[in-house]
Protein backbone atom coordinates (compact mmCIF):
# COMPACT_ATOMS: atom_id res chain seq x y z
CA UNK A 1 0.00 0.00 0.00
CA UNK A 2 2.84 2.33 0.95
CA UNK A 3 4.60 1.53 -2.33
CA UNK A 4 1.47 2.43 -4.29
CA UNK A 5 1.20 5.75 -2.46
CA UNK A 6 4.84 6.50 -3.20
CA UNK A 7 4.24 5.71 -6.87
CA UNK A 8 1.23 8.01 -7.01
CA UNK A 9 3.22 10.78 -5.31
CA UNK A 10 6.04 10.33 -7.81
CA UNK A 11 3.60 10.63 -10.69
CA UNK A 12 2.15 13.79 -9.20
CA UNK A 13 5.61 15.29 -8.85
CA UNK A 14 6.43 14.30 -12.44
CA UNK A 15 3.31 16.13 -13.62
CA UNK A 16 4.32 19.26 -11.72
CA UNK A 17 7.89 19.08 -13.03
CA UNK A 18 6.77 18.59 -16.63
CA UNK A 19 4.42 21.53 -16.30
CA UNK A 20 7.04 23.93 -14.95
CA UNK A 21 9.90 23.29 -17.35
CA UNK A 22 9.82 23.22 -21.16
CA UNK A 23 11.02 20.08 -22.92
CA UNK A 24 14.50 20.37 -24.41
CA UNK A 25 13.83 17.96 -27.23
CA UNK A 26 11.01 16.25 -29.05
CA UNK A 27 11.96 13.00 -27.30
CA UNK A 28 11.54 14.64 -23.92
CA UNK A 29 8.17 16.02 -24.92
CA UNK A 30 7.00 12.54 -25.88
CA UNK A 31 7.99 11.36 -22.42
CA UNK A 32 6.11 14.24 -20.78
CA UNK A 33 2.92 13.50 -22.66
CA UNK A 34 3.06 9.75 -22.04
CA UNK A 35 0.16 8.08 -20.30
CA UNK A 36 -0.58 9.00 -16.71
CA UNK A 37 2.20 11.61 -16.62
CA UNK A 38 0.19 13.93 -18.88
CA UNK A 39 -1.33 16.66 -16.77
CA UNK A 40 -4.10 17.05 -19.35
CA UNK A 41 -5.48 13.65 -18.33
CA UNK A 42 -9.04 14.04 -17.17
CA UNK A 43 -9.38 17.56 -18.54
CA UNK A 44 -12.05 18.49 -21.06
CA UNK A 45 -11.11 17.53 -24.61
CA UNK A 46 -9.97 20.35 -26.83
CA UNK A 47 -7.41 21.57 -29.30
CA UNK A 48 -3.67 22.11 -29.09
CA UNK A 49 -2.66 25.69 -29.82
CA UNK A 50 0.78 27.28 -30.13
CA UNK A 51 1.49 31.01 -29.84
CA UNK A 52 4.78 31.95 -31.54
CA UNK A 53 6.01 35.22 -30.09
CA UNK A 54 4.25 34.66 -26.78
CA UNK A 55 6.43 37.04 -24.76
CA UNK A 56 5.72 40.13 -26.85
CA UNK A 57 3.25 42.96 -26.50
CA UNK A 58 0.58 41.07 -28.43
CA UNK A 59 1.75 37.60 -27.45
CA UNK A 60 1.29 37.97 -23.69
CA UNK A 61 -2.34 39.15 -23.64
CA UNK A 62 -3.13 36.79 -26.52
CA UNK A 63 -1.69 33.87 -24.57
CA UNK A 64 -3.77 34.87 -21.55
CA UNK A 65 -6.93 34.96 -23.66
CA UNK A 66 -6.16 31.59 -25.25
CA UNK A 67 -5.62 30.10 -21.78
CA UNK A 68 -9.16 31.27 -21.00
CA UNK A 69 -10.64 29.64 -24.11
CA UNK A 70 -12.50 26.42 -23.15
CA UNK A 71 -11.76 24.90 -26.57
CA UNK A 72 -8.01 24.86 -25.82
CA UNK A 73 -6.67 21.80 -23.97
CA UNK A 74 -2.92 22.36 -24.50
CA UNK A 75 -1.29 25.77 -24.98
CA UNK A 76 2.33 26.00 -26.16
CA UNK A 77 4.06 29.36 -25.68
CA UNK A 78 7.19 29.98 -27.79
CA UNK A 79 9.55 32.93 -27.98
CA UNK A 80 13.26 33.67 -28.15
CA UNK A 81 13.19 35.55 -24.82
CA UNK A 82 11.29 35.52 -21.52
CA UNK A 83 9.08 32.50 -22.21
CA UNK A 84 9.68 30.75 -18.86
CA UNK A 85 8.35 33.73 -16.92
CA UNK A 86 5.31 34.23 -19.14
CA UNK A 87 4.58 30.50 -18.99
CA UNK A 88 4.85 30.34 -15.20
CA UNK A 89 2.60 33.38 -14.85
CA UNK A 90 -0.14 32.18 -17.19
CA UNK A 91 0.03 28.59 -15.97
CA UNK A 92 -1.30 29.70 -12.56
CA UNK A 93 -4.68 30.55 -14.09
CA UNK A 94 -7.28 27.97 -13.01
CA UNK A 95 -8.58 27.16 -16.47
CA UNK A 96 -8.49 23.82 -18.26
CA UNK A 97 -5.66 24.37 -20.72
CA UNK A 98 -2.26 22.92 -19.88
CA UNK A 99 0.50 25.48 -20.57
CA UNK A 100 4.06 24.67 -21.63
CA UNK A 101 6.81 27.13 -22.50
CA UNK A 102 9.52 26.86 -25.14
CA UNK A 103 12.57 29.10 -25.34
CA UNK A 104 14.74 29.74 -28.38
CA UNK A 105 15.22 28.25 -31.82
CA UNK A 106 16.37 24.88 -30.44
CA UNK A 107 12.91 24.31 -28.92
CA UNK A 108 10.82 25.50 -31.87
CA UNK A 109 10.19 21.99 -33.18
CA UNK A 110 9.03 20.77 -29.78
CA UNK A 111 6.72 23.77 -29.52
CA UNK A 112 5.10 22.97 -32.87
CA UNK A 113 4.79 19.19 -32.86
CA UNK A 114 1.21 17.98 -32.62
CA UNK A 115 -0.50 21.38 -32.82
CA UNK A 116 -3.95 22.00 -34.34
CA UNK A 117 -3.65 25.80 -34.56
CA UNK A 118 -0.54 28.00 -34.68
CA UNK A 119 -0.86 31.74 -34.09
CA UNK A 120 2.06 33.99 -35.11
CA UNK A 121 2.24 37.43 -33.44
CA UNK A 122 6.08 37.32 -33.46
CA UNK A 123 8.03 40.37 -34.61
CA UNK A 124 8.86 43.93 -33.66
CA UNK A 125 6.07 46.48 -33.12
CA UNK A 126 5.49 49.63 -35.12
CA UNK A 127 6.82 52.82 -33.51
CA UNK A 128 5.96 56.49 -34.13
CA UNK A 129 6.97 57.56 -37.61
CA UNK A 130 7.48 53.96 -38.69
CA UNK A 131 5.47 52.59 -41.59
CA UNK A 132 4.52 48.94 -41.92
CA UNK A 133 7.15 48.71 -44.65
CA UNK A 134 9.79 49.69 -42.11
CA UNK A 135 8.94 46.52 -40.23
CA UNK A 136 9.37 44.39 -43.28
CA UNK A 137 12.91 43.05 -43.30
CA UNK A 138 12.96 42.00 -39.65
CA UNK A 139 9.46 40.57 -39.44
CA UNK A 140 9.67 38.89 -42.84
CA UNK A 141 12.72 36.94 -41.74
CA UNK A 142 11.04 35.91 -38.49
CA UNK A 143 7.92 34.68 -40.27
CA UNK A 144 9.98 32.74 -42.81
CA UNK A 145 11.90 30.93 -40.07
CA UNK A 146 8.77 30.08 -38.09
CA UNK A 147 6.96 28.80 -41.17
CA UNK A 148 9.89 26.58 -42.06
CA UNK A 149 9.41 24.99 -38.62
CA UNK A 150 5.68 24.62 -39.20
CA UNK A 151 6.24 22.95 -42.57
CA UNK A 152 8.54 20.42 -40.90
CA UNK A 153 6.66 19.69 -37.66
CA UNK A 154 2.94 20.28 -38.22
CA UNK A 155 2.30 20.69 -41.96
CA UNK A 156 -1.48 20.21 -41.64
CA UNK A 157 -1.99 22.85 -38.97
CA UNK A 158 -4.20 25.93 -39.29
CA UNK A 159 -1.90 29.00 -39.34
CA UNK A 160 -3.04 32.47 -38.20
CA UNK A 161 -0.54 35.16 -39.26
CA UNK A 162 -0.57 38.39 -37.24
CA UNK A 163 3.01 39.60 -37.83
CA UNK A 164 3.01 42.82 -39.82
CA UNK A 165 2.99 43.71 -42.62
CA UNK A 166 0.32 41.02 -43.06
CA UNK A 167 -0.13 42.00 -46.73
CA UNK A 168 3.40 40.66 -47.30
CA UNK A 169 3.95 38.11 -44.53
CA UNK A 170 1.09 35.86 -45.64
CA UNK A 171 2.55 35.59 -49.18
CA UNK A 172 5.95 34.84 -47.57
CA UNK A 173 4.41 32.02 -45.55
CA UNK A 174 2.71 30.66 -48.67
CA UNK A 175 6.02 30.57 -50.55
CA UNK A 176 7.75 28.77 -47.67
CA UNK A 177 5.03 26.13 -47.59
CA UNK A 178 5.12 25.77 -51.39
CA UNK A 179 8.86 25.09 -51.29
CA UNK A 180 8.30 22.47 -48.58
CA UNK A 181 5.46 20.86 -50.53
CA UNK A 182 2.99 21.44 -47.68
CA UNK A 183 1.04 24.46 -48.92
CA UNK A 184 -2.72 24.33 -48.36
CA UNK A 185 -4.27 27.75 -49.04
CA UNK A 186 -7.30 26.83 -46.93
CA UNK A 187 -5.11 26.59 -43.83
CA UNK A 188 -3.13 29.84 -44.13
CA UNK A 189 -5.05 32.85 -42.83
CA UNK A 190 -3.94 36.43 -42.30
CA UNK A 191 -5.62 37.97 -39.25
CA UNK A 192 -7.43 41.17 -40.19
CA UNK A 193 -10.04 40.92 -37.44
CA UNK A 194 -8.78 44.08 -35.73
CA UNK A 195 -10.00 46.09 -38.73
CA UNK A 196 -13.47 44.57 -38.29
CA UNK A 197 -13.37 45.12 -34.52
CA UNK A 198 -12.48 48.79 -35.04
CA UNK A 199 -15.12 49.20 -37.74
CA UNK A 200 -17.81 47.73 -35.49
CA UNK A 201 -16.71 49.96 -32.61
CA UNK A 202 -16.52 53.20 -34.58
CA UNK A 203 -19.78 52.58 -36.44
CA UNK A 204 -21.46 51.71 -33.15
CA UNK A 205 -20.30 55.05 -31.73
CA UNK A 206 -21.74 56.97 -34.70
CA UNK A 207 -25.05 55.08 -34.65
CA UNK A 208 -25.39 54.93 -30.88
CA UNK A 209 -25.46 51.12 -30.93
CA UNK A 210 -23.73 48.45 -28.87
CA UNK A 211 -20.70 47.55 -31.08
CA UNK A 212 -21.34 43.87 -30.35
CA UNK A 213 -24.56 44.23 -32.33
CA UNK A 214 -22.77 45.78 -35.35
CA UNK A 215 -21.10 43.83 -38.15
CA UNK A 216 -19.10 45.66 -40.83
CA UNK A 217 -17.35 43.56 -43.49
CA UNK A 218 -13.79 44.83 -44.04
CA UNK A 219 -12.03 43.63 -47.18
CA UNK A 220 -8.81 44.22 -49.11
CA UNK A 221 -5.75 44.06 -46.88
CA UNK A 222 -4.43 45.10 -43.48
CA UNK A 223 -2.63 48.42 -43.98
CA UNK A 224 -3.77 51.96 -44.76
CA UNK A 225 -5.80 52.31 -47.95
CA UNK A 226 -5.83 48.53 -48.46
CA UNK A 227 -8.29 48.38 -45.52
CA UNK A 228 -11.72 48.80 -47.12
CA UNK A 229 -14.74 48.81 -44.81
CA UNK A 230 -17.92 48.03 -46.73
CA UNK A 231 -20.20 50.45 -44.90
CA UNK A 232 -22.96 49.86 -47.46
CA UNK A 233 -23.21 46.30 -46.13
CA UNK A 234 -23.29 47.10 -42.41
CA UNK A 235 -25.61 45.01 -40.29
CA UNK A 236 -28.03 46.20 -38.98
CA UNK A 237 -28.73 47.97 -42.27
CA UNK A 238 -28.45 51.74 -42.12
CA UNK A 239 -27.42 54.68 -44.24
CA UNK A 240 -24.60 57.17 -43.71
CA UNK A 241 -24.00 60.67 -44.98
CA UNK A 242 -21.00 61.21 -47.25
CA UNK A 243 -19.25 62.97 -44.36
CA UNK A 244 -19.84 60.00 -42.05
CA UNK A 245 -18.57 57.58 -44.70
CA UNK A 246 -15.40 59.62 -45.20
CA UNK A 247 -14.81 59.97 -41.45
CA UNK A 248 -15.44 56.32 -40.64
CA UNK A 249 -13.38 54.97 -43.53
CA UNK A 250 -10.42 57.17 -42.66
CA UNK A 251 -10.56 56.32 -38.96
CA UNK A 252 -10.80 52.58 -39.62
CA UNK A 253 -7.89 52.73 -42.07
CA UNK A 254 -5.75 54.74 -39.64
CA UNK A 255 -6.75 53.04 -36.40
CA UNK A 256 -3.29 51.58 -35.94
CA UNK A 257 -1.62 54.95 -36.36
CA UNK A 258 -4.08 56.45 -33.86
CA UNK A 259 -2.86 53.99 -31.21
CA UNK A 260 0.83 54.35 -32.09
CA UNK A 261 0.63 58.13 -31.74
CA UNK A 262 -1.42 57.95 -28.52
CA UNK A 263 1.16 55.63 -26.94
CA UNK A 264 3.87 58.13 -27.90
CA UNK A 265 6.70 55.68 -28.34
CA UNK A 266 5.46 53.10 -25.86
CA UNK A 267 4.21 50.66 -28.48
CA UNK A 268 1.48 49.92 -30.97
CA UNK A 269 -1.96 48.28 -30.83
CA UNK A 270 -1.23 45.27 -28.64
CA UNK A 271 -4.28 44.84 -26.41
CA UNK A 272 -6.97 45.36 -29.04
CA UNK A 273 -4.91 43.23 -31.46
CA UNK A 274 -4.69 40.42 -28.90
CA UNK A 275 -8.46 40.63 -28.37
CA UNK A 276 -9.10 40.50 -32.12
CA UNK A 277 -6.62 37.65 -32.64
CA UNK A 278 -8.21 35.63 -29.83
CA UNK A 279 -11.64 36.26 -31.33
CA UNK A 280 -10.46 35.01 -34.73
CA UNK A 281 -8.63 32.02 -33.22
CA UNK A 282 -11.82 31.06 -31.39
CA UNK A 283 -13.70 31.16 -34.71
CA UNK A 284 -11.06 28.88 -36.27
CA UNK A 285 -11.35 26.43 -33.36
CA UNK A 286 -15.14 26.40 -33.57
CA UNK A 287 -14.75 25.69 -37.28
CA UNK A 288 -12.36 22.83 -36.51
CA UNK A 289 -14.92 21.48 -34.04
CA UNK A 290 -17.47 21.39 -36.85
CA UNK A 291 -19.70 24.30 -35.86
CA UNK A 292 -21.80 25.61 -38.75
CA UNK A 293 -22.08 29.18 -40.04
CA UNK A 294 -18.71 30.49 -38.81
CA UNK A 295 -18.06 33.55 -41.03
CA UNK A 296 -15.15 35.96 -40.47
CA UNK A 297 -13.05 38.28 -42.58
CA UNK A 298 -9.49 37.12 -43.31
CA UNK A 299 -6.61 37.80 -45.70
CA UNK A 300 -6.27 34.60 -47.71
CA UNK A 301 -5.40 33.14 -51.10
CA UNK A 302 -8.33 34.26 -53.18
CA UNK A 303 -9.89 34.53 -56.62
CA UNK A 304 -12.33 37.26 -55.56
CA UNK A 305 -10.12 39.73 -57.47
CA UNK A 306 -7.25 39.32 -59.91
CA UNK A 307 -4.83 39.45 -56.97
CA UNK A 308 -3.53 36.17 -55.48
CA UNK A 309 -4.32 37.32 -51.91
CA UNK A 310 -7.23 39.40 -50.69
CA UNK A 311 -9.15 39.87 -47.45
CA UNK A 312 -12.82 39.07 -47.60
CA UNK A 313 -15.49 37.14 -45.75
CA UNK A 314 -14.80 33.42 -45.43
CA UNK A 315 -16.71 30.50 -43.99
CA UNK A 316 -14.55 28.48 -41.61
CA UNK A 317 -14.78 24.74 -41.00
CA UNK A 318 -12.83 21.59 -40.27
CA UNK A 319 -10.41 22.20 -43.14
CA UNK A 320 -9.88 25.90 -42.41
CA UNK A 321 -11.36 28.14 -45.11
CA UNK A 322 -14.21 26.14 -46.61
CA UNK A 323 -15.69 28.94 -48.69
CA UNK A 324 -14.58 32.38 -49.83
CA UNK A 325 -17.67 34.57 -50.03
CA UNK A 326 -18.16 37.15 -52.81
CA UNK A 327 -17.71 40.84 -52.13
CA UNK A 328 -21.34 41.60 -52.80
CA UNK A 329 -22.65 44.89 -54.23
CA UNK A 330 -20.34 47.89 -53.76
CA UNK A 331 -21.29 51.53 -54.00
CA UNK A 332 -19.31 54.07 -56.01
CA UNK A 333 -17.17 55.13 -53.03
CA UNK A 334 -16.26 51.49 -52.27
CA UNK A 335 -15.47 50.69 -55.90
CA UNK A 336 -13.02 53.59 -56.01
CA UNK A 337 -11.53 52.45 -52.71
CA UNK A 338 -11.18 48.92 -54.06
CA UNK A 339 -9.06 50.11 -56.98
CA UNK A 340 -6.75 52.05 -54.62
CA UNK A 341 -6.49 49.02 -52.36
CA UNK A 342 -5.63 46.66 -55.20
CA UNK A 343 -2.80 48.87 -56.44
CA UNK A 344 -1.04 48.92 -53.08
CA UNK A 345 -1.82 45.29 -52.33
CA UNK A 346 -0.21 44.14 -55.58
CA UNK A 347 3.07 45.79 -54.55
CA UNK A 348 2.98 44.30 -51.04
CA UNK A 349 2.27 40.80 -52.34
CA UNK A 350 5.10 41.05 -54.87
CA UNK A 351 7.43 42.25 -52.13
CA UNK A 352 6.62 39.24 -49.95
CA UNK A 353 7.00 36.72 -52.75
CA UNK A 354 10.31 38.28 -53.84
CA UNK A 355 11.65 38.13 -50.27
CA UNK A 356 10.72 34.47 -49.87
CA UNK A 357 12.38 33.52 -53.16
CA UNK A 358 15.61 35.48 -52.93
Coordinates of C-alpha atoms in Angstrom, one line a residue:
X1 CA 0.0 0.0 0.0
X2 CA 2.8 2.3 0.9
X3 CA 4.6 1.5 -2.3
X4 CA 1.5 2.4 -4.3
X5 CA 1.2 5.7 -2.5
X6 CA 4.8 6.5 -3.2
X7 CA 4.2 5.7 -6.9
X8 CA 1.2 8.0 -7.0
X9 CA 3.2 10.8 -5.3
X10 CA 6.0 10.3 -7.8
X11 CA 3.6 10.6 -10.7
X12 CA 2.1 13.8 -9.2
X13 CA 5.6 15.3 -8.9
X14 CA 6.4 14.3 -12.4
X15 CA 3.3 16.1 -13.6
X16 CA 4.3 19.3 -11.7
X17 CA 7.9 19.1 -13.0
X18 CA 6.8 18.6 -16.6
X19 CA 4.4 21.5 -16.3
X20 CA 7.0 23.9 -14.9
X21 CA 9.9 23.3 -17.4
X22 CA 9.8 23.2 -21.2
X23 CA 11.0 20.1 -22.9
X24 CA 14.5 20.4 -24.4
X25 CA 13.8 18.0 -27.2
X26 CA 11.0 16.2 -29.0
X27 CA 12.0 13.0 -27.3
X28 CA 11.5 14.6 -23.9
X29 CA 8.2 16.0 -24.9
X30 CA 7.0 12.5 -25.9
X31 CA 8.0 11.4 -22.4
X32 CA 6.1 14.2 -20.8
X33 CA 2.9 13.5 -22.7
X34 CA 3.1 9.8 -22.0
X35 CA 0.2 8.1 -20.3
X36 CA -0.6 9.0 -16.7
X37 CA 2.2 11.6 -16.6
X38 CA 0.2 13.9 -18.9
X39 CA -1.3 16.7 -16.8
X40 CA -4.1 17.1 -19.4
X41 CA -5.5 13.6 -18.3
X42 CA -9.0 14.0 -17.2
X43 CA -9.4 17.6 -18.5
X44 CA -12.1 18.5 -21.1
X45 CA -11.1 17.5 -24.6
X46 CA -10.0 20.4 -26.8
X47 CA -7.4 21.6 -29.3
X48 CA -3.7 22.1 -29.1
X49 CA -2.7 25.7 -29.8
X50 CA 0.8 27.3 -30.1
X51 CA 1.5 31.0 -29.8
X52 CA 4.8 31.9 -31.5
X53 CA 6.0 35.2 -30.1
X54 CA 4.2 34.7 -26.8
X55 CA 6.4 37.0 -24.8
X56 CA 5.7 40.1 -26.9
X57 CA 3.2 43.0 -26.5
X58 CA 0.6 41.1 -28.4
X59 CA 1.8 37.6 -27.5
X60 CA 1.3 38.0 -23.7
X61 CA -2.3 39.2 -23.6
X62 CA -3.1 36.8 -26.5
X63 CA -1.7 33.9 -24.6
X64 CA -3.8 34.9 -21.6
X65 CA -6.9 35.0 -23.7
X66 CA -6.2 31.6 -25.3
X67 CA -5.6 30.1 -21.8
X68 CA -9.2 31.3 -21.0
X69 CA -10.6 29.6 -24.1
X70 CA -12.5 26.4 -23.1
X71 CA -11.8 24.9 -26.6
X72 CA -8.0 24.9 -25.8
X73 CA -6.7 21.8 -24.0
X74 CA -2.9 22.4 -24.5
X75 CA -1.3 25.8 -25.0
X76 CA 2.3 26.0 -26.2
X77 CA 4.1 29.4 -25.7
X78 CA 7.2 30.0 -27.8
X79 CA 9.5 32.9 -28.0
X80 CA 13.3 33.7 -28.2
X81 CA 13.2 35.5 -24.8
X82 CA 11.3 35.5 -21.5
X83 CA 9.1 32.5 -22.2
X84 CA 9.7 30.7 -18.9
X85 CA 8.3 33.7 -16.9
X86 CA 5.3 34.2 -19.1
X87 CA 4.6 30.5 -19.0
X88 CA 4.8 30.3 -15.2
X89 CA 2.6 33.4 -14.9
X90 CA -0.1 32.2 -17.2
X91 CA 0.0 28.6 -16.0
X92 CA -1.3 29.7 -12.6
X93 CA -4.7 30.5 -14.1
X94 CA -7.3 28.0 -13.0
X95 CA -8.6 27.2 -16.5
X96 CA -8.5 23.8 -18.3
X97 CA -5.7 24.4 -20.7
X98 CA -2.3 22.9 -19.9
X99 CA 0.5 25.5 -20.6
X100 CA 4.1 24.7 -21.6
X101 CA 6.8 27.1 -22.5
X102 CA 9.5 26.9 -25.1
X103 CA 12.6 29.1 -25.3
X104 CA 14.7 29.7 -28.4
X105 CA 15.2 28.3 -31.8
X106 CA 16.4 24.9 -30.4
X107 CA 12.9 24.3 -28.9
X108 CA 10.8 25.5 -31.9
X109 CA 10.2 22.0 -33.2
X110 CA 9.0 20.8 -29.8
X111 CA 6.7 23.8 -29.5
X112 CA 5.1 23.0 -32.9
X113 CA 4.8 19.2 -32.9
X114 CA 1.2 18.0 -32.6
X115 CA -0.5 21.4 -32.8
X116 CA -3.9 22.0 -34.3
X117 CA -3.7 25.8 -34.6
X118 CA -0.5 28.0 -34.7
X119 CA -0.9 31.7 -34.1
X120 CA 2.1 34.0 -35.1
X121 CA 2.2 37.4 -33.4
X122 CA 6.1 37.3 -33.5
X123 CA 8.0 40.4 -34.6
X124 CA 8.9 43.9 -33.7
X125 CA 6.1 46.5 -33.1
X126 CA 5.5 49.6 -35.1
X127 CA 6.8 52.8 -33.5
X128 CA 6.0 56.5 -34.1
X129 CA 7.0 57.6 -37.6
X130 CA 7.5 54.0 -38.7
X131 CA 5.5 52.6 -41.6
X132 CA 4.5 48.9 -41.9
X133 CA 7.1 48.7 -44.7
X134 CA 9.8 49.7 -42.1
X135 CA 8.9 46.5 -40.2
X136 CA 9.4 44.4 -43.3
X137 CA 12.9 43.1 -43.3
X138 CA 13.0 42.0 -39.6
X139 CA 9.5 40.6 -39.4
X140 CA 9.7 38.9 -42.8
X141 CA 12.7 36.9 -41.7
X142 CA 11.0 35.9 -38.5
X143 CA 7.9 34.7 -40.3
X144 CA 10.0 32.7 -42.8
X145 CA 11.9 30.9 -40.1
X146 CA 8.8 30.1 -38.1
X147 CA 7.0 28.8 -41.2
X148 CA 9.9 26.6 -42.1
X149 CA 9.4 25.0 -38.6
X150 CA 5.7 24.6 -39.2
X151 CA 6.2 22.9 -42.6
X152 CA 8.5 20.4 -40.9
X153 CA 6.7 19.7 -37.7
X154 CA 2.9 20.3 -38.2
X155 CA 2.3 20.7 -42.0
X156 CA -1.5 20.2 -41.6
X157 CA -2.0 22.8 -39.0
X158 CA -4.2 25.9 -39.3
X159 CA -1.9 29.0 -39.3
X160 CA -3.0 32.5 -38.2
X161 CA -0.5 35.2 -39.3
X162 CA -0.6 38.4 -37.2
X163 CA 3.0 39.6 -37.8
X164 CA 3.0 42.8 -39.8
X165 CA 3.0 43.7 -42.6
X166 CA 0.3 41.0 -43.1
X167 CA -0.1 42.0 -46.7
X168 CA 3.4 40.7 -47.3
X169 CA 4.0 38.1 -44.5
X170 CA 1.1 35.9 -45.6
X171 CA 2.6 35.6 -49.2
X172 CA 5.9 34.8 -47.6
X173 CA 4.4 32.0 -45.5
X174 CA 2.7 30.7 -48.7
X175 CA 6.0 30.6 -50.5
X176 CA 7.8 28.8 -47.7
X177 CA 5.0 26.1 -47.6
X178 CA 5.1 25.8 -51.4
X179 CA 8.9 25.1 -51.3
X180 CA 8.3 22.5 -48.6
X181 CA 5.5 20.9 -50.5
X182 CA 3.0 21.4 -47.7
X183 CA 1.0 24.5 -48.9
X184 CA -2.7 24.3 -48.4
X185 CA -4.3 27.8 -49.0
X186 CA -7.3 26.8 -46.9
X187 CA -5.1 26.6 -43.8
X188 CA -3.1 29.8 -44.1
X189 CA -5.1 32.9 -42.8
X190 CA -3.9 36.4 -42.3
X191 CA -5.6 38.0 -39.3
X192 CA -7.4 41.2 -40.2
X193 CA -10.0 40.9 -37.4
X194 CA -8.8 44.1 -35.7
X195 CA -10.0 46.1 -38.7
X196 CA -13.5 44.6 -38.3
X197 CA -13.4 45.1 -34.5
X198 CA -12.5 48.8 -35.0
X199 CA -15.1 49.2 -37.7
X200 CA -17.8 47.7 -35.5
X201 CA -16.7 50.0 -32.6
X202 CA -16.5 53.2 -34.6
X203 CA -19.8 52.6 -36.4
X204 CA -21.5 51.7 -33.1
X205 CA -20.3 55.1 -31.7
X206 CA -21.7 57.0 -34.7
X207 CA -25.1 55.1 -34.6
X208 CA -25.4 54.9 -30.9
X209 CA -25.5 51.1 -30.9
X210 CA -23.7 48.4 -28.9
X211 CA -20.7 47.5 -31.1
X212 CA -21.3 43.9 -30.3
X213 CA -24.6 44.2 -32.3
X214 CA -22.8 45.8 -35.4
X215 CA -21.1 43.8 -38.2
X216 CA -19.1 45.7 -40.8
X217 CA -17.4 43.6 -43.5
X218 CA -13.8 44.8 -44.0
X219 CA -12.0 43.6 -47.2
X220 CA -8.8 44.2 -49.1
X221 CA -5.7 44.1 -46.9
X222 CA -4.4 45.1 -43.5
X223 CA -2.6 48.4 -44.0
X224 CA -3.8 52.0 -44.8
X225 CA -5.8 52.3 -47.9
X226 CA -5.8 48.5 -48.5
X227 CA -8.3 48.4 -45.5
X228 CA -11.7 48.8 -47.1
X229 CA -14.7 48.8 -44.8
X230 CA -17.9 48.0 -46.7
X231 CA -20.2 50.4 -44.9
X232 CA -23.0 49.9 -47.5
X233 CA -23.2 46.3 -46.1
X234 CA -23.3 47.1 -42.4
X235 CA -25.6 45.0 -40.3
X236 CA -28.0 46.2 -39.0
X237 CA -28.7 48.0 -42.3
X238 CA -28.5 51.7 -42.1
X239 CA -27.4 54.7 -44.2
X240 CA -24.6 57.2 -43.7
X241 CA -24.0 60.7 -45.0
X242 CA -21.0 61.2 -47.2
X243 CA -19.3 63.0 -44.4
X244 CA -19.8 60.0 -42.1
X245 CA -18.6 57.6 -44.7
X246 CA -15.4 59.6 -45.2
X247 CA -14.8 60.0 -41.4
X248 CA -15.4 56.3 -40.6
X249 CA -13.4 55.0 -43.5
X250 CA -10.4 57.2 -42.7
X251 CA -10.6 56.3 -39.0
X252 CA -10.8 52.6 -39.6
X253 CA -7.9 52.7 -42.1
X254 CA -5.7 54.7 -39.6
X255 CA -6.7 53.0 -36.4
X256 CA -3.3 51.6 -35.9
X257 CA -1.6 55.0 -36.4
X258 CA -4.1 56.5 -33.9
X259 CA -2.9 54.0 -31.2
X260 CA 0.8 54.4 -32.1
X261 CA 0.6 58.1 -31.7
X262 CA -1.4 57.9 -28.5
X263 CA 1.2 55.6 -26.9
X264 CA 3.9 58.1 -27.9
X265 CA 6.7 55.7 -28.3
X266 CA 5.5 53.1 -25.9
X267 CA 4.2 50.7 -28.5
X268 CA 1.5 49.9 -31.0
X269 CA -2.0 48.3 -30.8
X270 CA -1.2 45.3 -28.6
X271 CA -4.3 44.8 -26.4
X272 CA -7.0 45.4 -29.0
X273 CA -4.9 43.2 -31.5
X274 CA -4.7 40.4 -28.9
X275 CA -8.5 40.6 -28.4
X276 CA -9.1 40.5 -32.1
X277 CA -6.6 37.6 -32.6
X278 CA -8.2 35.6 -29.8
X279 CA -11.6 36.3 -31.3
X280 CA -10.5 35.0 -34.7
X281 CA -8.6 32.0 -33.2
X282 CA -11.8 31.1 -31.4
X283 CA -13.7 31.2 -34.7
X284 CA -11.1 28.9 -36.3
X285 CA -11.4 26.4 -33.4
X286 CA -15.1 26.4 -33.6
X287 CA -14.8 25.7 -37.3
X288 CA -12.4 22.8 -36.5
X289 CA -14.9 21.5 -34.0
X290 CA -17.5 21.4 -36.9
X291 CA -19.7 24.3 -35.9
X292 CA -21.8 25.6 -38.8
X293 CA -22.1 29.2 -40.0
X294 CA -18.7 30.5 -38.8
X295 CA -18.1 33.5 -41.0
X296 CA -15.2 36.0 -40.5
X297 CA -13.0 38.3 -42.6
X298 CA -9.5 37.1 -43.3
X299 CA -6.6 37.8 -45.7
X300 CA -6.3 34.6 -47.7
X301 CA -5.4 33.1 -51.1
X302 CA -8.3 34.3 -53.2
X303 CA -9.9 34.5 -56.6
X304 CA -12.3 37.3 -55.6
X305 CA -10.1 39.7 -57.5
X306 CA -7.3 39.3 -59.9
X307 CA -4.8 39.4 -57.0
X308 CA -3.5 36.2 -55.5
X309 CA -4.3 37.3 -51.9
X310 CA -7.2 39.4 -50.7
X311 CA -9.2 39.9 -47.5
X312 CA -12.8 39.1 -47.6
X313 CA -15.5 37.1 -45.8
X314 CA -14.8 33.4 -45.4
X315 CA -16.7 30.5 -44.0
X316 CA -14.5 28.5 -41.6
X317 CA -14.8 24.7 -41.0
X318 CA -12.8 21.6 -40.3
X319 CA -10.4 22.2 -43.1
X320 CA -9.9 25.9 -42.4
X321 CA -11.4 28.1 -45.1
X322 CA -14.2 26.1 -46.6
X323 CA -15.7 28.9 -48.7
X324 CA -14.6 32.4 -49.8
X325 CA -17.7 34.6 -50.0
X326 CA -18.2 37.1 -52.8
X327 CA -17.7 40.8 -52.1
X328 CA -21.3 41.6 -52.8
X329 CA -22.6 44.9 -54.2
X330 CA -20.3 47.9 -53.8
X331 CA -21.3 51.5 -54.0
X332 CA -19.3 54.1 -56.0
X333 CA -17.2 55.1 -53.0
X334 CA -16.3 51.5 -52.3
X335 CA -15.5 50.7 -55.9
X336 CA -13.0 53.6 -56.0
X337 CA -11.5 52.4 -52.7
X338 CA -11.2 48.9 -54.1
X339 CA -9.1 50.1 -57.0
X340 CA -6.8 52.1 -54.6
X341 CA -6.5 49.0 -52.4
X342 CA -5.6 46.7 -55.2
X343 CA -2.8 48.9 -56.4
X344 CA -1.0 48.9 -53.1
X345 CA -1.8 45.3 -52.3
X346 CA -0.2 44.1 -55.6
X347 CA 3.1 45.8 -54.6
X348 CA 3.0 44.3 -51.0
X349 CA 2.3 40.8 -52.3
X350 CA 5.1 41.0 -54.9
X351 CA 7.4 42.3 -52.1
X352 CA 6.6 39.2 -50.0
X353 CA 7.0 36.7 -52.8
X354 CA 10.3 38.3 -53.8
X355 CA 11.7 38.1 -50.3
X356 CA 10.7 34.5 -49.9
X357 CA 12.4 33.5 -53.2
X358 CA 15.6 35.5 -52.9

